Tab-separated table of C-alpha atoms and ligand atoms in Angstrom:
chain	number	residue	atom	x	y	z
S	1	UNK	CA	-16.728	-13.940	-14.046
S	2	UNK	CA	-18.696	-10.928	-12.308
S	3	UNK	CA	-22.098	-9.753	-13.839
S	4	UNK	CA	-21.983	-6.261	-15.957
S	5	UNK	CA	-24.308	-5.031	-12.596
S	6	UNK	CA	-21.821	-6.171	-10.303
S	7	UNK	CA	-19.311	-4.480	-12.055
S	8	UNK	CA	-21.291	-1.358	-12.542
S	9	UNK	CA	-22.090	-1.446	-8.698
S	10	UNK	CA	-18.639	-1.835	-7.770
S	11	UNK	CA	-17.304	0.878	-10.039
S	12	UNK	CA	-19.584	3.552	-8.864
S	13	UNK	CA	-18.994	2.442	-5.525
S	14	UNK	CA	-15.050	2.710	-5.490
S	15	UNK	CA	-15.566	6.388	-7.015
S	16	UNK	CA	-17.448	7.521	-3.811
S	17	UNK	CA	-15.445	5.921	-1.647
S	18	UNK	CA	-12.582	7.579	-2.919
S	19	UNK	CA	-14.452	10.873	-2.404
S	20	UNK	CA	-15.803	10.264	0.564
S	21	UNK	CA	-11.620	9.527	1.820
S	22	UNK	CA	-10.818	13.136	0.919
S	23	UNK	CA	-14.261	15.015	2.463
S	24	UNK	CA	-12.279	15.784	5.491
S	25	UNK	CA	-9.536	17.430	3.902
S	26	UNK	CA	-9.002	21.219	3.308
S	27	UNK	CA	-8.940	22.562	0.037
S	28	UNK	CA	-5.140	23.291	0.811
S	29	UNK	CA	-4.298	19.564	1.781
S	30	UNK	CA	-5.401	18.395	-1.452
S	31	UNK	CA	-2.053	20.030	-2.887
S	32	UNK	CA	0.992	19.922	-1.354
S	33	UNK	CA	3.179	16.944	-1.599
S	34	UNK	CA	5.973	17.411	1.479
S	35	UNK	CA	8.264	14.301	-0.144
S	36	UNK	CA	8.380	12.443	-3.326
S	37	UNK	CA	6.735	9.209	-2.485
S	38	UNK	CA	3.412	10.855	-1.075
S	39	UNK	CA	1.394	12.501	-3.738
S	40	UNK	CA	-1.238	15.319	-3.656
S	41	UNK	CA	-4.623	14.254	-3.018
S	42	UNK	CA	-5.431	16.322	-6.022
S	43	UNK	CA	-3.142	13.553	-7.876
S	44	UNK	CA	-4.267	10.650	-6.854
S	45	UNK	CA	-8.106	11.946	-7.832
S	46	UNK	CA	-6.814	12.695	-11.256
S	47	UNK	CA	-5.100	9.838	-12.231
S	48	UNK	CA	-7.141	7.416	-10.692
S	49	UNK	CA	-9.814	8.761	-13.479
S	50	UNK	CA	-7.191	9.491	-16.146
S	51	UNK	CA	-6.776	5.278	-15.781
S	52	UNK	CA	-10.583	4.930	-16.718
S	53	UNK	CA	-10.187	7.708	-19.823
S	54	UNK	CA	-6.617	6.365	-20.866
S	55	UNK	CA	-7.343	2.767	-20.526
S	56	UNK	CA	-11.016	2.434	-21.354
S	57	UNK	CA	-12.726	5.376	-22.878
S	58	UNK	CA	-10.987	6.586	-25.496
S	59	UNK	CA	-10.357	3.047	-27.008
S	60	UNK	CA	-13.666	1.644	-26.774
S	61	UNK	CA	-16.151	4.340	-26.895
S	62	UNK	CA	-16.278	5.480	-30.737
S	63	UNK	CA	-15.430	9.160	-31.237
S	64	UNK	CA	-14.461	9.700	-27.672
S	65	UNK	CA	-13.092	13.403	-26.715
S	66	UNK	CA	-10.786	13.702	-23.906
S	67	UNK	CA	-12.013	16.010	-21.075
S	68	UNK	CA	-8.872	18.163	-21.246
S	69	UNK	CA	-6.163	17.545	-23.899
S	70	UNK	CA	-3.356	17.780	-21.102
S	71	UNK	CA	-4.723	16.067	-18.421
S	72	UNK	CA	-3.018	12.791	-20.002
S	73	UNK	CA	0.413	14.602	-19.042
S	74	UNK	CA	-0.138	15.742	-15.699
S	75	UNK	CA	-2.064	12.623	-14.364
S	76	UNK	CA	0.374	9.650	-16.124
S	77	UNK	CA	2.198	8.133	-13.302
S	78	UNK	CA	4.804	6.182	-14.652
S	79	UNK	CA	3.687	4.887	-18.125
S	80	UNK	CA	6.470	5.381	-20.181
S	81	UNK	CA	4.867	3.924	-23.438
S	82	UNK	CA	1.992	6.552	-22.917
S	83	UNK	CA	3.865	9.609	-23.466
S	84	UNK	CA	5.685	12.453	-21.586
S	85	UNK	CA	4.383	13.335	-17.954
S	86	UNK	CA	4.766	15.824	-15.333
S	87	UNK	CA	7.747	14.367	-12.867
S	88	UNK	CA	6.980	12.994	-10.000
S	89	UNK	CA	8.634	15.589	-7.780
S	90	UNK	CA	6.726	18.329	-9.495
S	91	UNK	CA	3.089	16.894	-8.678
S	92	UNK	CA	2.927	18.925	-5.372
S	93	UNK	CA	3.799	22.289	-7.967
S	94	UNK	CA	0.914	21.963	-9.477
S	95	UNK	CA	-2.074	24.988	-8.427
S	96	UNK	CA	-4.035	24.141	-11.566
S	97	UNK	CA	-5.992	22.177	-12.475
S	98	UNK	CA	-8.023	23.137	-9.474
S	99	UNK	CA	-8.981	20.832	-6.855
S	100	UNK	CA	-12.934	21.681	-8.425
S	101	UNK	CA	-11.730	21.063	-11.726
S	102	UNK	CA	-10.479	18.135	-10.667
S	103	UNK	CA	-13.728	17.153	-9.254
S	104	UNK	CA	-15.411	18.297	-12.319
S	105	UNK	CA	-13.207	15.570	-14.151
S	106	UNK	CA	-13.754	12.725	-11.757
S	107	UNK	CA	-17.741	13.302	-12.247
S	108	UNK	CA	-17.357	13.507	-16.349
S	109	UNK	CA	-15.482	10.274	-16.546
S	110	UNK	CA	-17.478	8.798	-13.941
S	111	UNK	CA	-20.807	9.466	-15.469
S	112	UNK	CA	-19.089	8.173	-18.931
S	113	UNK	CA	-18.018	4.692	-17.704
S	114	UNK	CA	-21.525	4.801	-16.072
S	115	UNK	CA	-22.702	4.537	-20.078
S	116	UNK	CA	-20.042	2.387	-21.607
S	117	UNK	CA	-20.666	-0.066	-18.043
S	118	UNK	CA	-24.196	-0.508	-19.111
S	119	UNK	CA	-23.848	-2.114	-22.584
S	120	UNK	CA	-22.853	-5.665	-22.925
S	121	UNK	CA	-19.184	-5.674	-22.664
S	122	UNK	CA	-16.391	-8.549	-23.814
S	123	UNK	CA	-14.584	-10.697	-21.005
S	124	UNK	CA	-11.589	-8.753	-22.121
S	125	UNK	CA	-12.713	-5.223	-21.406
S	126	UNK	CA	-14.700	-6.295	-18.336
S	127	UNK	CA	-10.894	-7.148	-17.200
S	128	UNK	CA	-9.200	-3.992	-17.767
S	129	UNK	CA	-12.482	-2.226	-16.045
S	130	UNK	CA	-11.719	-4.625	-12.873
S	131	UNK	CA	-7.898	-3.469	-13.211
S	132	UNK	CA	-8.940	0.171	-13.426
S	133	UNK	CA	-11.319	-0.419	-10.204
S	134	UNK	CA	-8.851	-2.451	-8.143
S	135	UNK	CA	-6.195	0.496	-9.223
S	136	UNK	CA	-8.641	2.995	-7.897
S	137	UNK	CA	-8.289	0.876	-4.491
S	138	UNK	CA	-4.746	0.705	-4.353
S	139	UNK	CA	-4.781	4.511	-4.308
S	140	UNK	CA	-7.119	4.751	-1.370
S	141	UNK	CA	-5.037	3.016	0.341
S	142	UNK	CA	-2.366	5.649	-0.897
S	143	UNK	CA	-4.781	8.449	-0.281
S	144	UNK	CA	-5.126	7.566	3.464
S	145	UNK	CA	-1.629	7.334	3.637
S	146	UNK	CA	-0.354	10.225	2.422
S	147	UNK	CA	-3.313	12.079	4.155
S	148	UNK	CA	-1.619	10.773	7.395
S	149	UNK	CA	1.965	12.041	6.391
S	150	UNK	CA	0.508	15.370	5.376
S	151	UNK	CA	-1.307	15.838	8.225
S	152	UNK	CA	1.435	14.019	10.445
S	153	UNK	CA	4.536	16.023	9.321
S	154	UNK	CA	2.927	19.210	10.321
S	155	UNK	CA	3.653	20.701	13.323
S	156	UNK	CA	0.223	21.606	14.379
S	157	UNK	CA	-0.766	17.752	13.996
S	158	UNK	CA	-4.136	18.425	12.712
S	159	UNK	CA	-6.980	15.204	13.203
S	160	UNK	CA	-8.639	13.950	9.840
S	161	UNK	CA	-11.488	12.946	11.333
S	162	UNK	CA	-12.542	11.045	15.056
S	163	UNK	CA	-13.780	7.752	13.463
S	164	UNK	CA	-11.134	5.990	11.650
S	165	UNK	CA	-9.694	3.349	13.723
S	166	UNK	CA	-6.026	2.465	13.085
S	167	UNK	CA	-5.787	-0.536	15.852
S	168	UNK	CA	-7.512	-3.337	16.472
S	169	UNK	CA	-7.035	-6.066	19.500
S	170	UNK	CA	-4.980	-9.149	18.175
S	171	UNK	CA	-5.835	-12.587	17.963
S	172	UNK	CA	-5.924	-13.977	21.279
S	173	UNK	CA	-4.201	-16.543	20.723
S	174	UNK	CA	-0.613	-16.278	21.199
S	175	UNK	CA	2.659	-18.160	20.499
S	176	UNK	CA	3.755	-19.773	17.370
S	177	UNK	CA	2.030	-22.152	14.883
S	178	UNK	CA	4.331	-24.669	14.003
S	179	UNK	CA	4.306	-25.632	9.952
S	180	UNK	CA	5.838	-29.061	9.145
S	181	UNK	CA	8.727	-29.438	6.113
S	182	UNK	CA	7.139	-30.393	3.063
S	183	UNK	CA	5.943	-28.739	-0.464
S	184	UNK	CA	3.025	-26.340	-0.269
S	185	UNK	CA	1.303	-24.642	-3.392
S	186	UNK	CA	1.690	-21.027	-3.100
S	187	UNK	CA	0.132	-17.959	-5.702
S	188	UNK	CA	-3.292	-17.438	-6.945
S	189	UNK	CA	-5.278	-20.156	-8.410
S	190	UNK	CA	-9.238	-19.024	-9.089
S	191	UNK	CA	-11.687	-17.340	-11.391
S	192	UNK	CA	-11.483	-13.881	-9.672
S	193	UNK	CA	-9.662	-10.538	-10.107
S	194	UNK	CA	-5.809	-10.532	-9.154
S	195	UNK	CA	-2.973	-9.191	-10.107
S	196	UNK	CA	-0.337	-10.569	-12.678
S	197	UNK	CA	2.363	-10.905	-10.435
S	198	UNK	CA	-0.087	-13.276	-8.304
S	199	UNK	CA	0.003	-16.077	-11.064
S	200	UNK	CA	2.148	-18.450	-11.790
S	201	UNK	CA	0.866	-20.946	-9.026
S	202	UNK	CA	3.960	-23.135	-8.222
S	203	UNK	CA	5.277	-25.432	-5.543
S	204	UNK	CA	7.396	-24.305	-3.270
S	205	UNK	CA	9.445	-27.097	-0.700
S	206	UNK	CA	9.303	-25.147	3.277
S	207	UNK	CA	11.681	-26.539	6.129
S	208	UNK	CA	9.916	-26.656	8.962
S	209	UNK	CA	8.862	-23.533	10.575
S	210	UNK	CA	7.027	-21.556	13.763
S	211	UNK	CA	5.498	-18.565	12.892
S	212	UNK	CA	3.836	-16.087	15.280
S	213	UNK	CA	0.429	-15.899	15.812
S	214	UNK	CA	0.520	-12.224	16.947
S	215	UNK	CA	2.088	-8.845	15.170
S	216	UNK	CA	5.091	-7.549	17.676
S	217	UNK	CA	3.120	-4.889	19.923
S	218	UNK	CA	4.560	-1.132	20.538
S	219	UNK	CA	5.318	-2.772	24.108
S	220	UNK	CA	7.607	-5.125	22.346
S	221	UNK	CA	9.153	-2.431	19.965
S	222	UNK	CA	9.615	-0.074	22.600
S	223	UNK	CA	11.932	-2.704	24.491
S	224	UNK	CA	14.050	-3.080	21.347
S	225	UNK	CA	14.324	0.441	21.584
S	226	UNK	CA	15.452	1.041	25.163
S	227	UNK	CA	17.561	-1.646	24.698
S	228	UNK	CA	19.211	0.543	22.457
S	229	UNK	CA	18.335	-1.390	19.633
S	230	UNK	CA	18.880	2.084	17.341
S	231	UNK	CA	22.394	2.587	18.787
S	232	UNK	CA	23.914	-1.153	18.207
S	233	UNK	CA	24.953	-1.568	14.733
S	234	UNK	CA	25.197	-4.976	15.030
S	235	UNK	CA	21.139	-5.772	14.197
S	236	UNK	CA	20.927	-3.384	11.336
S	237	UNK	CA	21.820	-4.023	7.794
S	238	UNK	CA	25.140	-2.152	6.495
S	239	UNK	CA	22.655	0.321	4.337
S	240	UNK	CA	20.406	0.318	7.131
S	241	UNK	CA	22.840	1.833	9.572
S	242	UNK	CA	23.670	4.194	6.761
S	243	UNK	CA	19.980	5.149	6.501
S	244	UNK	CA	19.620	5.133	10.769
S	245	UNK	CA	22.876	7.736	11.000
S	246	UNK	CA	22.014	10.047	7.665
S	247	UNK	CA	18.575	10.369	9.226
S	248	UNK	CA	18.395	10.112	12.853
S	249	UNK	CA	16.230	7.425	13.173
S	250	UNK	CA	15.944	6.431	16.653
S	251	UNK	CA	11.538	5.668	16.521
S	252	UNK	CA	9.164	4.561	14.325
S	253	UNK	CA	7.594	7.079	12.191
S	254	UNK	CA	5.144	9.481	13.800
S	255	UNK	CA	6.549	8.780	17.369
S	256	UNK	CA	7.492	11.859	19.291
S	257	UNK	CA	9.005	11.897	22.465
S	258	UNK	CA	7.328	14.613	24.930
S	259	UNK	CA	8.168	14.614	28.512
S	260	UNK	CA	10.291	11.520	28.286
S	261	UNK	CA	7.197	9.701	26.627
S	262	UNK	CA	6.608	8.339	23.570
S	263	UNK	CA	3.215	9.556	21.638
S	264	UNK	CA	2.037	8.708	18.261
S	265	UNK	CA	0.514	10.820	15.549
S	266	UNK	CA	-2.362	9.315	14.836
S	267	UNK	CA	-5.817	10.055	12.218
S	268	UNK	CA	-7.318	11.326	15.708
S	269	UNK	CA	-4.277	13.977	16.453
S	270	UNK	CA	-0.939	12.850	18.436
S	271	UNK	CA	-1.957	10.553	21.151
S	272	UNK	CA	0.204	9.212	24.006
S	273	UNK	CA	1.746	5.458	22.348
S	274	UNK	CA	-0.610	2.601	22.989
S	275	UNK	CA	1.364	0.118	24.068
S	276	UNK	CA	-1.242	-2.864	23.618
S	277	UNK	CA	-1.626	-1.797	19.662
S	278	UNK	CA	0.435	-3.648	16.900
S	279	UNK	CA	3.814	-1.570	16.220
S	280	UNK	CA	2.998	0.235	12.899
S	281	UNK	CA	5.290	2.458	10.431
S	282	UNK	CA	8.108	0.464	10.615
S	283	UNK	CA	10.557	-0.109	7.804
S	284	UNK	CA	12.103	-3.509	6.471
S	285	UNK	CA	15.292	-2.222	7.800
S	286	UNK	CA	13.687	-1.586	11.044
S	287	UNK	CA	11.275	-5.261	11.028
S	288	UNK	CA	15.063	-7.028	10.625
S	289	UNK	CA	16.372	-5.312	13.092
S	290	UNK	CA	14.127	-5.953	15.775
S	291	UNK	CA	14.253	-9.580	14.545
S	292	UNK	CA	17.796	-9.925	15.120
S	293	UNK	CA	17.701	-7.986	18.432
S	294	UNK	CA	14.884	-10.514	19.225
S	295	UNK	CA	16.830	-13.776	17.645
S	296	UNK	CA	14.436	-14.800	15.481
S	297	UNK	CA	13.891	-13.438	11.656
S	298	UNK	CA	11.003	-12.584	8.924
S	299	UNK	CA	8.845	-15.435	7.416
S	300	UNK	CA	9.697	-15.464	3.345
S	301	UNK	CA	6.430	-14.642	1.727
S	302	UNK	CA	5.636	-18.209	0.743
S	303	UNK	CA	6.065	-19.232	4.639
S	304	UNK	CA	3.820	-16.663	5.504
S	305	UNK	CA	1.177	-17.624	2.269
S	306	UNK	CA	1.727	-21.064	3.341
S	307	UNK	CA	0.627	-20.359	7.225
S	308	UNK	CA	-1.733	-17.481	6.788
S	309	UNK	CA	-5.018	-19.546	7.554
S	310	UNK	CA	-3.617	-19.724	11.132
S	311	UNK	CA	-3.407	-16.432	12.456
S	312	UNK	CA	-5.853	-13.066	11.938
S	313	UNK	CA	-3.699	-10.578	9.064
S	314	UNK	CA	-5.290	-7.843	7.695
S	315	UNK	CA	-4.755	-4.513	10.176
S	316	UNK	CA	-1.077	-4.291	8.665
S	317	UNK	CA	1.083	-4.966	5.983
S	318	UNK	CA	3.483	-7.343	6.784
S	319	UNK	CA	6.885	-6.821	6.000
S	320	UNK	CA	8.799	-10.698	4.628
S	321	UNK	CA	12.126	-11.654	3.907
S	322	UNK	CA	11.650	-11.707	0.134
S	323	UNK	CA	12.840	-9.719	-2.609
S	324	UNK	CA	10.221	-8.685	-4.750
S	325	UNK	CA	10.607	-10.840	-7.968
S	326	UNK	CA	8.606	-12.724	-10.935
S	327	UNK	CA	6.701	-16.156	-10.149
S	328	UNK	CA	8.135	-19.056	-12.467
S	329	UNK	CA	6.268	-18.219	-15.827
S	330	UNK	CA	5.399	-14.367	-15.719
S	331	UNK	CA	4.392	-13.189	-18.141
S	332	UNK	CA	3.390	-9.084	-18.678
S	333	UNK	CA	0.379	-7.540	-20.042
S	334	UNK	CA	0.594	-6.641	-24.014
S	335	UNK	CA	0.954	-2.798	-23.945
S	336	UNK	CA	1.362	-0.110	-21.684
S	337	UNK	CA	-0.486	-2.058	-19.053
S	338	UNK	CA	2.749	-4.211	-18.876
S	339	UNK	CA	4.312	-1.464	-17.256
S	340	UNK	CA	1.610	-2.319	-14.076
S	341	UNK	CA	4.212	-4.697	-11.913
S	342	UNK	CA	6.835	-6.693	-13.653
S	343	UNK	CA	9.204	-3.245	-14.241
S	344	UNK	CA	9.316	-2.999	-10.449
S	345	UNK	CA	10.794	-6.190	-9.615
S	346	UNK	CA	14.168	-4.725	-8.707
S	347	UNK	CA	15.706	-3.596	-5.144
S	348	UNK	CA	12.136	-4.266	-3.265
S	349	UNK	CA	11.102	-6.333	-0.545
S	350	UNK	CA	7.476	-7.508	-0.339
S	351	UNK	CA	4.689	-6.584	2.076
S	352	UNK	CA	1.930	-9.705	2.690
S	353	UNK	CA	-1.398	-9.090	4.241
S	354	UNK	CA	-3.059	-5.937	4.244
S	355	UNK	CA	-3.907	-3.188	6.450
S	356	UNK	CA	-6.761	-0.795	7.926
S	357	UNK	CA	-5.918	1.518	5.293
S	358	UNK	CA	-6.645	-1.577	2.653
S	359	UNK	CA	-10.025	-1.252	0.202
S	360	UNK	CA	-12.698	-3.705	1.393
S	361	UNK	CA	-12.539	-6.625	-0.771
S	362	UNK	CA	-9.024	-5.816	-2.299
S	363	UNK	CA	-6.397	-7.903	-0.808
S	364	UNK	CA	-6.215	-11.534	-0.615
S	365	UNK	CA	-3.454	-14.868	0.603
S	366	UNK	CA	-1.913	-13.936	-2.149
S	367	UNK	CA	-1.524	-10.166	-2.496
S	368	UNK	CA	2.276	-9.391	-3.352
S	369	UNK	CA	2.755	-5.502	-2.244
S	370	UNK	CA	6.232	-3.992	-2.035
S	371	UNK	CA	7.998	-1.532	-1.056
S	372	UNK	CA	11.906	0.071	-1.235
S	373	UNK	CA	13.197	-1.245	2.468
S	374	UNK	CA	13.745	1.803	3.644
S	375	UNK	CA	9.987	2.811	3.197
S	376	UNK	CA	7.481	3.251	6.294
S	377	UNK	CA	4.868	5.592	5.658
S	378	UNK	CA	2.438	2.772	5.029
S	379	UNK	CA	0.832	0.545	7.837
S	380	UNK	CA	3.736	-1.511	8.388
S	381	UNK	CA	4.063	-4.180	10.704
S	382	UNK	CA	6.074	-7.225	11.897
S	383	UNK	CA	5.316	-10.862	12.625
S	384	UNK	CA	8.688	-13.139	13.454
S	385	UNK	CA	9.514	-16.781	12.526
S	386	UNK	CA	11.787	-19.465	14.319
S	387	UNK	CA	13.490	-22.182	13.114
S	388	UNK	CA	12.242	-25.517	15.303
Y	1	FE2	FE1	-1.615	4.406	-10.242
């Protein structure tokens, strides 16, 4: 189990680098929230300190006094055993609290767990300060993402900053690793931090299986596309098609077509498409489609567990065949910390790997994200199977 100063360390670290995600914003980017699923800036700073005050301080520190008594209702997510909220379509509504109020609150909360983190604290509440770290990380990873789609959807396409780096060069090795038939181990087994919906380590029997070494490239997608892989409603889903006609969807997110070209809004401003760089924004709909166009399909999440060793992940979630559900044996947290994963597991697909949004030291072989299929504002990405 990690030391109190490793804990302390890592605490205080994940609060500036959440601050240090927003320093190139504007004051007016931190409010607006142009669709449901991407939340204010402002939001995400609140509640990701709200966690620490709801969570922590004001049931362990004796006499505790909240910094504002209604910051529990507009920062509450989706904790329905907490207590009434703002709704999640009002968050971008919101002018007050300020974005320096909300600054003031991050440092008050900050400098209290800064206290409470330097007495000697039970195994138990050293967990729940871990959860309310590795929650903190999640939302940078949210933060950067609906930076991008703030930034992105706006017609002047404004840059966030000229250093963050959205592609990296693939493995060099390409092809397909071949994984033999057989019965493989798959979830988290280990003394560190993961999530609930991690456990549950189990054995799972594979058929055999090749799975790619490399993420399809924009070169690849862009094929699919002018081989009017948007137009043939043969590769798509029924409620796919549904989705592609209701919304036009003939690209990726963020693509633009100027001039007969595709470009790509990028953290750097819109860029002309690089066609060497992993296809990114994609959603499931969209990763099944181009598997079908291509003949081959999405790993399961335990094939791609059971192969990950053998190919570099990490610059994008990965979108897999598999619905997002409970390992044998779940079980969910006592109290409103039960509401964390297991009320999700319904109508969502899950995303392996991790991306160059992802927290340093936050994902892992056996992350489980997920996402609603239709979703591709994250840093989505596709890697194909074949059967042998
Ligand atoms: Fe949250």
């Amino acid at each position: 189990m990690i030391t109190t100063n490793t804990l302390l360390a890592s605490f205080l670290r994940t609060r500036s680098d959440t601050e240090e995600i927003c320093a190139p914003l504007q004051i007016e980017d931190y409010v607006i929230q142009p669709i449901v699923y991407v939340s204010p800036p402002k939001w995400h700073m609140g509640h990701t300190t709200w966690f620490f005050e709801e969570f922590i301080l004001s049931k362990y520190v004796k006499g505790y006094k909240r910094f504002h008594p209604e910051y529990a209702f507009v920062f509450n997510s989706y904790y329905e055993s907490i207590g009434k909220r703002v709704m999640r379509t009002n968050r971008g509504n919101l002018s007050r609290p300020t974005v320096q109020e909300v600054y003031e609150y991050r440092d008050h909360i900050t400098s209290c767990m800064k206290t409470f983190l330097e007495e000697d604290l039970d195994t138990d509440i050293i967990k729940l300060v871990l959860i309310g770290i590795h929650h903190e990380k999640q939302h940078q990873e949210l933060l950067l993402t609906d930076i991008k789609f703030i930034l992105g959807t706006n017609p002047l396409f404004p840059k966030y900053n000229d250093t963050f780096t959205e592609n990296f060069v693939q493995s060099k090795i390409s092809g397909y690793t071949k994984i033999k038939k057989g019965l493989y181990s798959v979830g988290y087994i280990g003394n560190q931090f993961c999530y609930d919906n991690e456990l549950g380590a189990h054995d799972v029997f594979l058929q055999e299986y090749s799975i790619s070494n490399k993420l399809v490239t924009n070169k690849e997608y862009l094929e699919f596309i002018e081989d009017g892989g948007y137009k043939n409603s043969m590769f798509w889903h029924a409620e796919a098609w549904d989705w592609i006609l209701n919304n036009g969807v003939e690209a990726p997110l963020y693509w633009h077509k100027v001039d007969e070209q595709f470009w790509q809004y990028t953290f750097q401003g819109l860029k002309p498409l690089d066609t060497s760089a992993q296809v990114n924004h994609i959603s499931y709909y969209e990763a099944f489609a181009f598997a079908q166009w291509k003949g081959e399909r999405l790993p399961t999440e335990f094939e791609w567990e059971v192969a990950q060793s053998f190919f570099d992940w990490g610059t994008r979630w990965e979108w897999t065949e598999s619905a997002y559900a409970p390992y044998p044996n779940y079980k969910k947290a006592i109290g409103a910390l039960g509401e964390y994963n297991g009320k999700f597991m319904v109508n969502q697909k899950v995303l392996r790997g991790g991306s160059v949004a992802t927290a340093a030291n936050h994902t892992r072989p056996t992350y489980r994200n997920f996402f609603h299929p239709e979703l591709r504002w994250q840093f989505t990405g596709i890697r194909l199977v074949k059967e042998n």
